[in-house]
Tab-separated table of C-alpha atoms and ligand atoms in Angstrom:
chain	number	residue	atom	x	y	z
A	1	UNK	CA	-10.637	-34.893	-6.259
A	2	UNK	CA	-9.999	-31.573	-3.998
A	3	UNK	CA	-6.921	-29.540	-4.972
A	4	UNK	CA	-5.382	-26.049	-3.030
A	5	UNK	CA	-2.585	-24.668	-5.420
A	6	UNK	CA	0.071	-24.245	-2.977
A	7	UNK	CA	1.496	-20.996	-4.994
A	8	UNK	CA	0.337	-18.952	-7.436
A	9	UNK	CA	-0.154	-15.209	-9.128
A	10	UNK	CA	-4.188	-15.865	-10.365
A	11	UNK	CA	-4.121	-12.039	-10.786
A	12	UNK	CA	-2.283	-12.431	-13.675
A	13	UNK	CA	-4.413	-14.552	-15.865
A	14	UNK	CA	-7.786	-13.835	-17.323
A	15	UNK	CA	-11.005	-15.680	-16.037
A	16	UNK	CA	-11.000	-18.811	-18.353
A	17	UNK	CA	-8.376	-19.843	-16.424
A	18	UNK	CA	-9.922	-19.488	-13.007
A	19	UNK	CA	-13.082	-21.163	-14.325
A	20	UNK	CA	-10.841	-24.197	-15.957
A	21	UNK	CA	-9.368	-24.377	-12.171
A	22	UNK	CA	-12.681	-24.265	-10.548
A	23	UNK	CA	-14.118	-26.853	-13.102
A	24	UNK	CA	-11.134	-29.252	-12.465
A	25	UNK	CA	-11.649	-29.417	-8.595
A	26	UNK	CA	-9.424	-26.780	-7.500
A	27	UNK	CA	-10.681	-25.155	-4.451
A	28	UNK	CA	-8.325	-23.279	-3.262
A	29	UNK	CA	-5.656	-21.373	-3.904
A	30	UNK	CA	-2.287	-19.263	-2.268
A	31	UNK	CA	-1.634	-16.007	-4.337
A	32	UNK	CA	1.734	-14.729	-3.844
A	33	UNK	CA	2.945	-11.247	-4.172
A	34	UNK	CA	5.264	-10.200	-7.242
A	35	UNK	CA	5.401	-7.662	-10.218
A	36	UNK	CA	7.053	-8.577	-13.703
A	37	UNK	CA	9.150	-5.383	-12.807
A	38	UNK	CA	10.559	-3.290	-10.207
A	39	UNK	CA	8.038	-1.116	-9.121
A	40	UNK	CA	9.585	2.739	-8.383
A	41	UNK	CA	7.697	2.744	-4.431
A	42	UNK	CA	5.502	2.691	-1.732
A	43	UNK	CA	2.122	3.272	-3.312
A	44	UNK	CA	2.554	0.692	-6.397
A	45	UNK	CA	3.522	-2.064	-3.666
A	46	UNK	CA	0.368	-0.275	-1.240
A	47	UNK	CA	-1.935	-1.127	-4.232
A	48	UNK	CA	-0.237	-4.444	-5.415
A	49	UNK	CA	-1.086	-5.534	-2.020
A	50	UNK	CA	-4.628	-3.958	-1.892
A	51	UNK	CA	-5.896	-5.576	-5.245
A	52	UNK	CA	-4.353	-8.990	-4.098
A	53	UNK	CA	-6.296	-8.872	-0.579
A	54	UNK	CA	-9.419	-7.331	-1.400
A	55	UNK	CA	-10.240	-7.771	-5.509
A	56	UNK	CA	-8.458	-10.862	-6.184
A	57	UNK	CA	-9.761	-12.530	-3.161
A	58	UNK	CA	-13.417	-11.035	-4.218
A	59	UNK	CA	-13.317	-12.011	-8.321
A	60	UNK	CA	-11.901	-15.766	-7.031
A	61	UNK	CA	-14.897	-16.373	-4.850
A	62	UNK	CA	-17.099	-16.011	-8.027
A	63	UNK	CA	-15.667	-18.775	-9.081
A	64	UNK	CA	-16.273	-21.065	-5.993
A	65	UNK	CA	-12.495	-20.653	-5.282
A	66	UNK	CA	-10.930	-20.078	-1.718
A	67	UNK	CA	-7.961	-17.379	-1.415
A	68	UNK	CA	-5.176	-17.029	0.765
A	69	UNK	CA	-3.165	-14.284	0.594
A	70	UNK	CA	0.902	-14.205	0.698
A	71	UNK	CA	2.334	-10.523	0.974
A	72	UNK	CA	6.021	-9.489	0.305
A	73	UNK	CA	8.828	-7.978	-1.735
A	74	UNK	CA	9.952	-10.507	-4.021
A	75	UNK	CA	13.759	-10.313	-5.412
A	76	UNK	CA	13.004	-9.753	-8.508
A	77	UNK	CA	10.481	-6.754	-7.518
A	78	UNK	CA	12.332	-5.077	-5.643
A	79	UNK	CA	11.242	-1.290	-4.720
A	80	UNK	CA	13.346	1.352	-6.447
A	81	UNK	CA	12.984	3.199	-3.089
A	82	UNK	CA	10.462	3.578	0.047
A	83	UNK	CA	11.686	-0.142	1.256
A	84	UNK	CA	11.338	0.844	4.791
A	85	UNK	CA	7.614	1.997	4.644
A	86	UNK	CA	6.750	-1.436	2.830
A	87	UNK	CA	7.876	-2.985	5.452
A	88	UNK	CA	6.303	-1.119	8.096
A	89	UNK	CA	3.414	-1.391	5.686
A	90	UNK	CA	3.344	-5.571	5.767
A	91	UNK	CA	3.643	-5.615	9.222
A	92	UNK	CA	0.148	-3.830	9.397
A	93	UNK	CA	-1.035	-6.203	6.730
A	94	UNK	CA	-0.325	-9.095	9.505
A	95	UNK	CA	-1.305	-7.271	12.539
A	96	UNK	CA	-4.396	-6.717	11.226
A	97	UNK	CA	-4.993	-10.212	9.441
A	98	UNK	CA	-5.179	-8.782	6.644
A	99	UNK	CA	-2.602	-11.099	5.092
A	100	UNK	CA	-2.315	-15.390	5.568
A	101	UNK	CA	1.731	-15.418	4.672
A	102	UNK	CA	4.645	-14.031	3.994
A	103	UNK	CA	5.615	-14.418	0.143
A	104	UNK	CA	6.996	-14.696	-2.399
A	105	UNK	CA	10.402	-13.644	-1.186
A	106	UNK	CA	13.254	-15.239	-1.145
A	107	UNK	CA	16.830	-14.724	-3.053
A	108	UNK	CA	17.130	-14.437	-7.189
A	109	UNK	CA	20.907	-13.961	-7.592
A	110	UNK	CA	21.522	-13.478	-3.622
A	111	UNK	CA	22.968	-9.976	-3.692
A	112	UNK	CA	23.673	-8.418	-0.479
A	113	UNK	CA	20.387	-6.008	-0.722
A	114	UNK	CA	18.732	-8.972	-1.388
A	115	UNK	CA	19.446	-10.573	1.229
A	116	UNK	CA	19.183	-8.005	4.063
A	117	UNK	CA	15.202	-7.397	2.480
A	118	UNK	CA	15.095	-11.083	2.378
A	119	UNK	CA	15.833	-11.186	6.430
A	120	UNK	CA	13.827	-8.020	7.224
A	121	UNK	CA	10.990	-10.052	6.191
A	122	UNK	CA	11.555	-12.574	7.832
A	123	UNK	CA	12.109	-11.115	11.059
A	124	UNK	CA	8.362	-9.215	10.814
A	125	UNK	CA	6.814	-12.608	9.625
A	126	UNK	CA	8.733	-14.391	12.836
A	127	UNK	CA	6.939	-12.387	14.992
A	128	UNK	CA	2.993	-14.012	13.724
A	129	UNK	CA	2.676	-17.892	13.034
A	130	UNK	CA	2.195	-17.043	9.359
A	131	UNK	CA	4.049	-19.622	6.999
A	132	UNK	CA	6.576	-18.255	5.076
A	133	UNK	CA	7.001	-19.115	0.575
A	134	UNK	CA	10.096	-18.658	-0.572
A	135	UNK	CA	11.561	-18.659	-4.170
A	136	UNK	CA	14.367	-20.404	-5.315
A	137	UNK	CA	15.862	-18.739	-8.648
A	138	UNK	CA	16.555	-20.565	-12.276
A	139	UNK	CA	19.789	-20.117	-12.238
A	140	UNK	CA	22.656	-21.192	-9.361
A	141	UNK	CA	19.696	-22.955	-7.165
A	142	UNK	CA	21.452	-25.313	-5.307
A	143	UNK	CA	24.020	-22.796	-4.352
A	144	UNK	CA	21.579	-20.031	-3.426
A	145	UNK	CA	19.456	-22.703	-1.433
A	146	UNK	CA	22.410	-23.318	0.737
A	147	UNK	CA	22.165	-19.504	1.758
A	148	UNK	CA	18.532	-19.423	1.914
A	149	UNK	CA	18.796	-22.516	4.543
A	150	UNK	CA	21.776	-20.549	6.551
A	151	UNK	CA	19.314	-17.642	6.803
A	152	UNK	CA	16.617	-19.873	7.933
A	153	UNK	CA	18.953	-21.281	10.379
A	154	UNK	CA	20.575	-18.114	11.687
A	155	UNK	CA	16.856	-16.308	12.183
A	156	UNK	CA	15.673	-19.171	14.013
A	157	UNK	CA	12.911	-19.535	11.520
A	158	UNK	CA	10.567	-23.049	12.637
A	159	UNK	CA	11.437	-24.643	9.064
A	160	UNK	CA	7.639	-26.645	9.740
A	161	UNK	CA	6.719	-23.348	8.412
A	162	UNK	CA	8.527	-22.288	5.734
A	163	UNK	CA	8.115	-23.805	2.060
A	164	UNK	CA	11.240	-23.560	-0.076
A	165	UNK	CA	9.704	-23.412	-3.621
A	166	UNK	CA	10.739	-24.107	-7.207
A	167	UNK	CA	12.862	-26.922	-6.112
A	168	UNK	CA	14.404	-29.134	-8.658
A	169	UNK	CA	14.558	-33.226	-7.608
A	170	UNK	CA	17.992	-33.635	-6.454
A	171	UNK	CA	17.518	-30.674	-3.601
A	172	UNK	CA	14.610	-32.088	-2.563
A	173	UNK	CA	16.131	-34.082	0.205
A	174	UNK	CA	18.310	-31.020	1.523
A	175	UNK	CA	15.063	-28.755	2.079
A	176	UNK	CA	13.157	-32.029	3.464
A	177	UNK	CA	16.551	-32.906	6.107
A	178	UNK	CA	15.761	-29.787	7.932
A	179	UNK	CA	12.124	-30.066	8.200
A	180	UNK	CA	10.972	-27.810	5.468
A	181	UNK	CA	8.143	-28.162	3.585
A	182	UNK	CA	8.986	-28.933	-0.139
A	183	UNK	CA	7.364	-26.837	-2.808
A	184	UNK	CA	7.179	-28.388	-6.366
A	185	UNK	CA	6.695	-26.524	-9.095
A	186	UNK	CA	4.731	-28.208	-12.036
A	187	UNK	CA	5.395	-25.988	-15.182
A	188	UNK	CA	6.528	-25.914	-18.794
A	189	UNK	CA	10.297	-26.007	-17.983
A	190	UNK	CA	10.121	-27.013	-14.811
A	191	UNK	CA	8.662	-29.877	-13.038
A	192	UNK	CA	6.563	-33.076	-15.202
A	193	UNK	CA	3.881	-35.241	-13.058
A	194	UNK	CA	6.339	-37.876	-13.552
A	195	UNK	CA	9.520	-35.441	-11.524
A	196	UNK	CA	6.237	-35.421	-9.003
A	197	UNK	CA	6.303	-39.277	-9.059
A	198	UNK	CA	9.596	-39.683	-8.951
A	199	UNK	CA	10.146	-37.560	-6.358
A	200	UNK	CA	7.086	-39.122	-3.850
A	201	UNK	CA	7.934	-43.013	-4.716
A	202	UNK	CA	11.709	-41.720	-3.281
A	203	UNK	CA	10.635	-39.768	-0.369
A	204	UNK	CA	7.210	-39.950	0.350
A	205	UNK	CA	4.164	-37.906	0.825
A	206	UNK	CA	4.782	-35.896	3.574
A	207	UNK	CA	6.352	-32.091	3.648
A	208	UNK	CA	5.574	-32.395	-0.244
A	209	UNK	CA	3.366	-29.381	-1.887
A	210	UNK	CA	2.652	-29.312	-5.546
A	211	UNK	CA	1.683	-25.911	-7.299
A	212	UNK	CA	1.026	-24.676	-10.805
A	213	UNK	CA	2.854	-21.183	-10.154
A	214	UNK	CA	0.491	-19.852	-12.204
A	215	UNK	CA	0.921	-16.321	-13.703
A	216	UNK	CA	3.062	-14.580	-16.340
A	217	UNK	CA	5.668	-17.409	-17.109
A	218	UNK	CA	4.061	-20.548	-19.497
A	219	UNK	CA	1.983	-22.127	-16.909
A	220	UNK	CA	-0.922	-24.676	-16.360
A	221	UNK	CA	-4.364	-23.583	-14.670
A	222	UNK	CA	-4.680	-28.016	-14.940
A	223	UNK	CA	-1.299	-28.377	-13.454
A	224	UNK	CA	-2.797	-30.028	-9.947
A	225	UNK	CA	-5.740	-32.293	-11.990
A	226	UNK	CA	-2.678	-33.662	-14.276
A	227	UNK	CA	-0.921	-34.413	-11.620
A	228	UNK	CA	-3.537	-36.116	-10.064
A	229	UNK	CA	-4.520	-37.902	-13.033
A	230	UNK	CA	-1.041	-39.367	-14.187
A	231	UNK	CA	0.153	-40.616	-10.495
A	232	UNK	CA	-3.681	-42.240	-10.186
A	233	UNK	CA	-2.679	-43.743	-13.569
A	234	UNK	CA	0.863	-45.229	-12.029
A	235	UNK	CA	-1.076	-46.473	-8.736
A	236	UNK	CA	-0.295	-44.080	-6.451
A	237	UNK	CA	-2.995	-44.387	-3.532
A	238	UNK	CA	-5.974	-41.606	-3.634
A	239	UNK	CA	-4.431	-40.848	-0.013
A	240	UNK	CA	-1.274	-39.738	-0.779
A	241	UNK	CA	-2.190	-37.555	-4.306
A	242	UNK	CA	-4.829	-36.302	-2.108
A	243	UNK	CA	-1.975	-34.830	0.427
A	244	UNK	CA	0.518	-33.337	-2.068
A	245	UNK	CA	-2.391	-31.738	-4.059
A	246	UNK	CA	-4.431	-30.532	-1.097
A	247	UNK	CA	-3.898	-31.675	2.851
A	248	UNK	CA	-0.363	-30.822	3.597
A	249	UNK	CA	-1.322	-26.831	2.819
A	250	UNK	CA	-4.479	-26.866	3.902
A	251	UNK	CA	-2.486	-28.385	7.367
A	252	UNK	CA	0.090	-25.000	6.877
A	253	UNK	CA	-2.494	-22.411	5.474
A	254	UNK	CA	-6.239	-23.425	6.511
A	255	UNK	CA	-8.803	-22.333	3.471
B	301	ZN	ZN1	5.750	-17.420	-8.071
């Protein structure tokens, strides 16, 4: 089996982890953007970025692993100041290819600064066919997807690329209804393979993407080979694990 982890922060674990991933089949892998904190500006964002694109991407590919690169401000990183200039700054990143996506950004309690980052964003990523990952929060989801969706909506964002991430089963459909791709977090606290069944024996294969989310929260570098493992152990066909775990990205985000 071939996996690509749809969404994760590599960059924050050490290299058993990687080589546990690399063992298990995963070949790829999306790193997202975010700090643990709010960073105070411009050059802490500058280097975030830099160490994603060029030594993350390098110490990966000593493990036989592909990297794509997702730049943004996340809401819960936000920039104490110098916004502006990171913008200006990400819209380099994608002139130059320097960057595969926008992400993660999104909306954690879907403050007004929040949200007029969120469509800044959005606006510099509309203007390059780069997919866009964006975070749902903990806390209020369902009510904070609704505004993420308006957003998408009112920006006139094609929802075939953006992944709405972190979703929990019952707002599956919603994200799905609109054309968006699904993005399925499995994770202590969050998803279980069987949520992953569930979720595929109700709606199917396609516009699904599974991801171990990887980084500073309890997380599991096996997350996509468990997955694997328990649907092939319900009967799910190799064809349709093989899409959630690997094709439908690799569709969106070629490695
Ligand atoms: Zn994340």
């Amino acid at each position: 089996m071939r996996f690509i982890d749809s969404h994760t922060h590599t960059y924050l674990r050490g290299p058993e982890d990687l080589e546990l991933m690399a063992i298990s089949g995963v070949e790829g892998v999306i790193v997202c953007s975010f700090l643990p904190f709010n960073p105070s500006g411009f050059s802490t964002m500058h280097d975030l970025f830099k160490w994603l694109i060029e030594v993350e991407t390098y110490r990966l590919s000593q493990y036989g692993i592909s990297a794509r690169i997702a730049i943004g401000i996340h809401p819960k990183s936000i920039p104490e100041s110098d916004v502006k200039s990171i913008l200006d700054y990400i819209l380099t990143l994608f002139d130059n290819e320097k960057a595969s996506a926008l992400g993660e950004v999104g909306l954690e309690i879907g403050s007004k600064e929040e949200e007029e980052i969120l469509i800044q964003q959005i606006r510099i990523a509309n203007e390059y066919p780069v997919p866009m990952i964006i975070h749902t929060p903990r806390n209020n989801k369902s009510k904070i997807l609704d505004k993420l969706l308006s957003i998408i909506d009112s920006e006139n964002v094609d929802p075939a690329r953006v992944i709405i991430d972190h979703l929990t089963p019952d707002l599956v459909e919603k994200v799905r209804s609109i054309g968006a791709i699904a993005g399925l977090t499995v994770q202590p606290g969050k998803l279980t393979p069987r949520d992953i069944y569930d979720i595929i024996t109700k709606f199917g294969t396609e516009g699904i993407v599974v991801n171990s989310d990887i980084g500073i929260n309890p997380s599991d570098p096996l997350a996509l080979p468990r997955t694997a493992h328990y649907l092939d152990r319900c009967g799910v066909s190799g064809g349709d694990i093989q899409k959630i775990l690997y094709s439908n990205i690799r569709i969106l985000l070629p490695l």
